[in-house]
Amino acid sequence: AQSVTQPDIHITVSEGASLELRCNYSYGATPYLFWYVQSPGQGLQLLLKYFSGDTLVQGIKGFEAEFKRSQSSFNLRKPSVHWSDAAEYFCAVGRAQGGSEKLVFGKGTKLTVNP
Amino acid sequence: SAVISQKPSRDICQRGTSLTIQCQVDSQVTMMFWYRQQPGQSLTLIATANQGSEATYESGFVIDKFPISRPNLTFSTLTVSNMSPEDSSIYLCSVVRTSGFTDTQYFGPGTRLTVL
């Protein structure tokens, strides 16, 4: 069965520091991978997605993620974190032929940004 | 992207009652889903809301507890029936939009339900 693991439940970084959020997946075929962000009291916003092609994916708000098939990973990165990035981040894998249908989510990583 | 609204945004309900949550999308979509996010947990898919037919439920979710309607391609409702405190969660609807050769799932703002 498909699964997503986000090993870090909570990460704290200082504003301006770099960030990497880890995501590992288990999937029987080529995965479709997504990162979503959920700010307090808000719904989920799509940051970026990977379907095929270039393994380094650029997203909104200065985020990027790299798909590494050999490591079954899709880690999210940002070179310089802003205070407004404090939120919960969810990695997800698509588990149907349509790609985005029936997403399986990781448990999320909560990001705290210190001034 | 997609503009998705949900009503109510939050509610506090008594045990044993039912709540119907509405999801409205700004344009027609084929695929619409309902998720549950329990406190401190990730999102779990409840069901796929199918237009013109019964919803397709995931393992662990049943129609009697979570009846779903999908009268057209822009609207769906989820009812949480005979509620207990364990049903306290955020309920989110989502839709799939196709852009080029790729599909992307967009989420509504969620309905925060507290059951006393």
mmCIF file of C-alpha atoms in Angstrom:
data_model
loop_
_atom_site.group_PDB
_atom_site.id
_atom_site.type_symbol
_atom_site.label_atom_id
_atom_site.label_comp_id
_atom_site.label_asym_id
_atom_site.label_seq_id
_atom_site.Cartn_x
_atom_site.Cartn_y
_atom_site.Cartn_z
ATOM 1 C CA ALA A 1 0.000 0.000 0.000
ATOM 2 C CA GLN A 2 1.050 3.542 -0.610
ATOM 3 C CA SER A 3 2.423 5.470 2.334
ATOM 4 C CA VAL A 4 4.193 8.707 3.123
ATOM 5 C CA THR A 5 6.563 9.295 6.009
ATOM 6 C CA GLN A 6 7.544 12.689 7.313
ATOM 7 C CA PRO A 7 10.140 11.853 9.967
ATOM 8 C CA ASP A 8 10.161 15.263 11.626
ATOM 9 C CA ILE A 9 7.044 16.153 13.585
ATOM 10 C CA HIS A 10 8.282 19.599 14.553
ATOM 11 C CA ILE A 11 11.152 21.734 13.268
ATOM 12 C CA THR A 12 12.304 25.097 14.567
ATOM 13 C CA VAL A 13 14.518 27.393 12.524
ATOM 14 C CA SER A 14 15.618 30.982 12.790
ATOM 15 C CA GLU A 15 14.370 33.526 10.307
ATOM 16 C CA GLY A 16 16.775 33.727 7.396
ATOM 17 C CA ALA A 17 18.101 30.228 7.912
ATOM 18 C CA SER A 18 17.766 27.497 5.334
ATOM 19 C CA LEU A 19 15.127 24.814 5.618
ATOM 20 C CA GLU A 20 14.757 21.220 4.548
ATOM 21 C CA LEU A 21 11.681 19.146 5.329
ATOM 22 C CA ARG A 22 11.982 15.439 4.707
ATOM 23 C CA CYS A 23 9.497 13.200 2.966
ATOM 24 C CA ASN A 24 9.827 9.516 2.100
ATOM 25 C CA TYR A 25 7.228 7.565 0.202
ATOM 26 C CA SER A 26 6.331 4.014 -0.598
ATOM 27 C CA TYR A 27 4.668 3.483 -3.933
ATOM 28 C CA GLY A 28 4.565 0.642 -6.428
ATOM 29 C CA ALA A 29 4.858 2.724 -9.576
ATOM 30 C CA THR A 30 5.995 6.162 -10.614
ATOM 31 C CA PRO A 31 4.637 8.421 -7.908
ATOM 32 C CA TYR A 32 2.950 11.733 -8.253
ATOM 33 C CA LEU A 33 4.191 13.828 -5.342
ATOM 34 C CA PHE A 34 2.930 16.998 -3.727
ATOM 35 C CA TRP A 35 3.744 19.400 -0.940
ATOM 36 C CA TYR A 36 0.940 21.343 0.712
ATOM 37 C CA VAL A 37 1.096 23.994 3.430
ATOM 38 C CA GLN A 38 -1.561 24.609 6.054
ATOM 39 C CA SER A 39 -1.410 27.859 7.980
ATOM 40 C CA PRO A 40 -3.240 28.066 11.321
ATOM 41 C CA GLY A 41 -6.982 28.026 10.746
ATOM 42 C CA GLN A 42 -6.581 27.730 6.995
ATOM 43 C CA GLY A 43 -7.126 25.065 4.375
ATOM 44 C CA LEU A 44 -4.339 23.436 2.409
ATOM 45 C CA GLN A 45 -2.439 25.377 -0.208
ATOM 46 C CA LEU A 46 -0.452 23.617 -2.900
ATOM 47 C CA LEU A 47 3.234 24.548 -2.809
ATOM 48 C CA LEU A 48 4.509 22.364 -5.634
ATOM 49 C CA LYS A 49 4.064 19.065 -7.397
ATOM 50 C CA TYR A 50 6.076 16.460 -9.264
ATOM 51 C CA PHE A 51 4.645 14.343 -12.044
ATOM 52 C CA SER A 52 7.583 13.605 -14.321
ATOM 53 C CA GLY A 53 10.611 15.158 -15.985
ATOM 54 C CA ASP A 54 13.008 17.433 -14.157
ATOM 55 C CA THR A 55 13.528 16.068 -10.666
ATOM 56 C CA LEU A 56 14.016 19.530 -9.155
ATOM 57 C CA VAL A 57 10.654 21.227 -8.894
ATOM 58 C CA GLN A 58 10.105 24.890 -8.204
ATOM 59 C CA GLY A 59 7.061 26.030 -6.284
ATOM 60 C CA ILE A 60 5.466 29.116 -4.857
ATOM 61 C CA LYS A 61 6.875 31.261 -2.044
ATOM 62 C CA GLY A 62 10.466 30.349 -2.933
ATOM 63 C CA PHE A 63 10.128 26.647 -2.148
ATOM 64 C CA GLU A 64 11.641 23.832 -4.170
ATOM 65 C CA ALA A 65 11.674 20.066 -3.857
ATOM 66 C CA GLU A 66 13.860 17.355 -5.312
ATOM 67 C CA PHE A 67 12.595 13.934 -6.320
ATOM 68 C CA LYS A 68 15.147 11.189 -5.697
ATOM 69 C CA ARG A 69 13.874 7.858 -6.920
ATOM 70 C CA SER A 70 16.815 5.901 -5.497
ATOM 71 C CA GLN A 71 16.037 7.197 -2.024
ATOM 72 C CA SER A 72 12.230 7.310 -2.399
ATOM 73 C CA SER A 73 12.383 10.866 -1.186
ATOM 74 C CA PHE A 74 10.846 14.205 -2.065
ATOM 75 C CA ASN A 75 12.371 16.719 0.327
ATOM 76 C CA LEU A 76 11.195 20.305 0.474
ATOM 77 C CA ARG A 77 13.737 23.116 0.692
ATOM 78 C CA LYS A 78 13.904 26.844 1.055
ATOM 79 C CA PRO A 79 17.180 28.794 1.173
ATOM 80 C CA SER A 80 15.979 31.536 3.532
ATOM 81 C CA VAL A 81 12.954 31.147 5.763
ATOM 82 C CA HIS A 82 10.592 34.025 6.507
ATOM 83 C CA TRP A 83 8.479 34.351 9.654
ATOM 84 C CA SER A 84 5.363 33.947 7.514
ATOM 85 C CA ASP A 85 6.487 30.418 6.588
ATOM 86 C CA ALA A 86 5.514 29.191 10.042
ATOM 87 C CA ALA A 87 2.847 26.573 9.308
ATOM 88 C CA GLU A 88 2.307 22.855 8.951
ATOM 89 C CA TYR A 89 3.637 21.157 5.857
ATOM 90 C CA PHE A 90 2.213 18.000 4.355
ATOM 91 C CA CYS A 91 3.774 15.719 1.788
ATOM 92 C CA ALA A 92 1.383 13.609 -0.277
ATOM 93 C CA VAL A 93 1.515 10.910 -2.945
ATOM 94 C CA GLY A 94 -1.108 10.278 -5.604
ATOM 95 C CA ARG A 95 -2.328 6.720 -5.677
ATOM 96 C CA ALA A 96 -4.466 6.499 -8.766
ATOM 97 C CA GLN A 97 -3.770 6.577 -12.474
ATOM 98 C CA GLY A 98 -5.123 10.072 -12.632
ATOM 99 C CA GLY A 99 -2.169 11.200 -10.573
ATOM 100 C CA SER A 100 -3.826 13.605 -8.237
ATOM 101 C CA GLU A 101 -6.734 11.487 -7.195
ATOM 102 C CA LYS A 102 -7.000 9.907 -3.776
ATOM 103 C CA LEU A 103 -3.987 11.461 -2.178
ATOM 104 C CA VAL A 104 -2.240 9.743 0.716
ATOM 105 C CA PHE A 105 -0.783 12.250 3.144
ATOM 106 C CA GLY A 106 2.073 12.158 5.584
ATOM 107 C CA LYS A 107 1.446 13.170 9.181
ATOM 108 C CA GLY A 108 2.863 16.623 8.605
ATOM 109 C CA THR A 109 5.781 18.675 9.889
ATOM 110 C CA LYS A 110 5.071 21.725 11.972
ATOM 111 C CA LEU A 111 7.499 24.557 11.283
ATOM 112 C CA THR A 112 8.244 27.214 13.885
ATOM 113 C CA VAL A 113 10.266 30.248 12.855
ATOM 114 C CA ASN A 114 12.171 32.165 15.512
ATOM 115 C CA PRO A 115 12.854 35.863 14.971
ATOM 116 C CA SER B 1 -6.415 26.909 -9.367
ATOM 117 C CA ALA B 2 -9.920 26.579 -7.929
ATOM 118 C CA VAL B 3 -12.011 28.742 -5.643
ATOM 119 C CA ILE B 4 -13.685 26.509 -3.086
ATOM 120 C CA SER B 5 -15.928 27.615 -0.244
ATOM 121 C CA GLN B 6 -17.256 25.624 2.653
ATOM 122 C CA LYS B 7 -20.102 26.302 5.042
ATOM 123 C CA PRO B 8 -20.076 26.461 7.963
ATOM 124 C CA SER B 9 -16.483 27.380 8.681
ATOM 125 C CA ARG B 10 -16.850 26.025 12.191
ATOM 126 C CA ASP B 11 -19.521 24.669 14.511
ATOM 127 C CA ILE B 12 -19.975 23.294 17.980
ATOM 128 C CA CYS B 13 -22.531 20.515 18.193
ATOM 129 C CA GLN B 14 -24.077 18.279 20.785
ATOM 130 C CA ARG B 15 -23.560 14.543 20.919
ATOM 131 C CA GLY B 16 -26.175 12.613 18.944
ATOM 132 C CA THR B 17 -27.010 15.389 16.509
ATOM 133 C CA SER B 18 -26.063 15.705 12.829
ATOM 134 C CA LEU B 19 -24.317 18.435 10.852
ATOM 135 C CA THR B 20 -24.350 19.001 7.114
ATOM 136 C CA ILE B 21 -21.324 20.673 5.554
ATOM 137 C CA GLN B 22 -21.573 22.335 2.167
ATOM 138 C CA CYS B 23 -18.855 22.637 -0.446
ATOM 139 C CA GLN B 24 -19.187 24.998 -3.419
ATOM 140 C CA VAL B 25 -16.719 25.261 -6.312
ATOM 141 C CA ASP B 26 -16.407 28.216 -8.687
ATOM 142 C CA SER B 27 -16.718 26.064 -11.816
ATOM 143 C CA GLN B 28 -17.614 22.527 -12.823
ATOM 144 C CA VAL B 29 -15.343 19.732 -11.702
ATOM 145 C CA THR B 30 -15.551 16.008 -12.208
ATOM 146 C CA MET B 31 -13.671 14.799 -9.157
ATOM 147 C CA MET B 32 -14.649 15.980 -5.677
ATOM 148 C CA PHE B 33 -13.494 14.457 -2.405
ATOM 149 C CA TRP B 34 -14.132 14.739 1.320
ATOM 150 C CA TYR B 35 -11.321 14.431 3.874
ATOM 151 C CA ARG B 36 -11.149 14.364 7.642
ATOM 152 C CA GLN B 37 -8.295 15.811 9.689
ATOM 153 C CA GLN B 38 -8.482 14.744 13.283
ATOM 154 C CA PRO B 39 -6.711 16.907 15.901
ATOM 155 C CA GLY B 40 -2.958 16.735 15.449
ATOM 156 C CA GLN B 41 -3.296 14.227 12.614
ATOM 157 C CA SER B 42 -2.958 14.168 8.882
ATOM 158 C CA LEU B 43 -5.730 14.095 6.320
ATOM 159 C CA THR B 44 -7.673 10.930 5.701
ATOM 160 C CA LEU B 45 -9.873 10.468 2.669
ATOM 161 C CA ILE B 46 -13.489 9.762 3.601
ATOM 162 C CA ALA B 47 -15.063 9.356 0.178
ATOM 163 C CA THR B 48 -15.255 10.412 -3.431
ATOM 164 C CA ALA B 49 -18.409 12.385 -4.175
ATOM 165 C CA ASN B 50 -19.774 11.170 -7.500
ATOM 166 C CA GLN B 51 -22.215 13.276 -9.466
ATOM 167 C CA GLY B 52 -25.377 11.364 -10.230
ATOM 168 C CA SER B 53 -24.487 8.269 -8.234
ATOM 169 C CA GLU B 54 -23.630 7.139 -4.730
ATOM 170 C CA ALA B 55 -20.401 8.264 -3.172
ATOM 171 C CA THR B 56 -17.482 5.845 -3.034
ATOM 172 C CA TYR B 57 -16.333 5.354 0.538
ATOM 173 C CA GLU B 58 -12.870 4.473 1.779
ATOM 174 C CA SER B 59 -12.230 1.658 4.202
ATOM 175 C CA GLY B 60 -13.485 2.562 7.660
ATOM 176 C CA PHE B 61 -16.113 5.031 6.490
ATOM 177 C CA VAL B 62 -19.757 4.172 5.827
ATOM 178 C CA ILE B 63 -22.676 5.903 4.183
ATOM 179 C CA ASP B 64 -24.899 5.749 7.253
ATOM 180 C CA LYS B 65 -22.393 7.779 9.248
ATOM 181 C CA PHE B 66 -21.219 10.115 6.461
ATOM 182 C CA PRO B 67 -23.946 10.485 3.829
ATOM 183 C CA ILE B 68 -22.807 12.540 0.850
ATOM 184 C CA SER B 69 -24.774 14.288 -1.841
ATOM 185 C CA ARG B 70 -23.496 15.577 -5.198
ATOM 186 C CA PRO B 71 -26.434 17.073 -7.053
ATOM 187 C CA ASN B 72 -24.317 18.812 -9.703
ATOM 188 C CA LEU B 73 -20.724 19.426 -10.788
ATOM 189 C CA THR B 74 -20.136 22.443 -8.538
ATOM 190 C CA PHE B 75 -21.681 21.427 -5.227
ATOM 191 C CA SER B 76 -21.534 18.664 -2.630
ATOM 192 C CA THR B 77 -22.587 18.110 0.958
ATOM 193 C CA LEU B 78 -21.211 15.868 3.673
ATOM 194 C CA THR B 79 -23.336 15.027 6.694
ATOM 195 C CA VAL B 80 -21.779 13.836 9.916
ATOM 196 C CA SER B 81 -24.537 11.800 11.558
ATOM 197 C CA ASN B 82 -25.205 10.875 15.164
ATOM 198 C CA MET B 83 -22.101 12.707 16.246
ATOM 199 C CA SER B 84 -19.835 11.779 19.116
ATOM 200 C CA PRO B 85 -16.790 13.639 20.490
ATOM 201 C CA GLU B 86 -14.577 11.381 18.340
ATOM 202 C CA ASP B 87 -16.019 13.138 15.280
ATOM 203 C CA SER B 88 -14.394 16.406 16.330
ATOM 204 C CA SER B 89 -12.190 17.178 13.340
ATOM 205 C CA ILE B 90 -11.623 19.496 10.447
ATOM 206 C CA TYR B 91 -13.553 18.340 7.388
ATOM 207 C CA LEU B 92 -12.227 19.443 4.014
ATOM 208 C CA CYS B 93 -13.553 19.095 0.519
ATOM 209 C CA SER B 94 -11.244 19.036 -2.448
ATOM 210 C CA VAL B 95 -11.493 19.057 -6.229
ATOM 211 C CA VAL B 96 -9.235 18.024 -9.061
ATOM 212 C CA ARG B 97 -8.405 20.445 -11.841
ATOM 213 C CA THR B 98 -6.593 19.461 -15.015
ATOM 214 C CA SER B 99 -3.993 21.798 -16.472
ATOM 215 C CA GLY B 100 -2.255 20.578 -19.578
ATOM 216 C CA PHE B 101 -1.369 16.959 -18.939
ATOM 217 C CA THR B 102 -1.412 17.113 -15.183
ATOM 218 C CA ASP B 103 -4.087 16.965 -12.486
ATOM 219 C CA THR B 104 -3.872 18.924 -9.268
ATOM 220 C CA GLN B 105 -6.021 18.632 -6.172
ATOM 221 C CA TYR B 106 -7.185 21.854 -4.511
ATOM 222 C CA PHE B 107 -8.684 22.093 -1.052
ATOM 223 C CA GLY B 108 -11.379 24.147 0.546
ATOM 224 C CA PRO B 109 -10.743 26.100 3.756
ATOM 225 C CA GLY B 110 -12.229 23.359 5.924
ATOM 226 C CA THR B 111 -14.998 23.117 8.492
ATOM 227 C CA ARG B 112 -13.836 22.844 12.085
ATOM 228 C CA LEU B 113 -16.289 20.683 14.024
ATOM 229 C CA THR B 114 -16.323 20.314 17.787
ATOM 230 C CA VAL B 115 -18.674 17.774 19.345
ATOM 231 C CA LEU B 116 -19.465 18.105 23.033
#
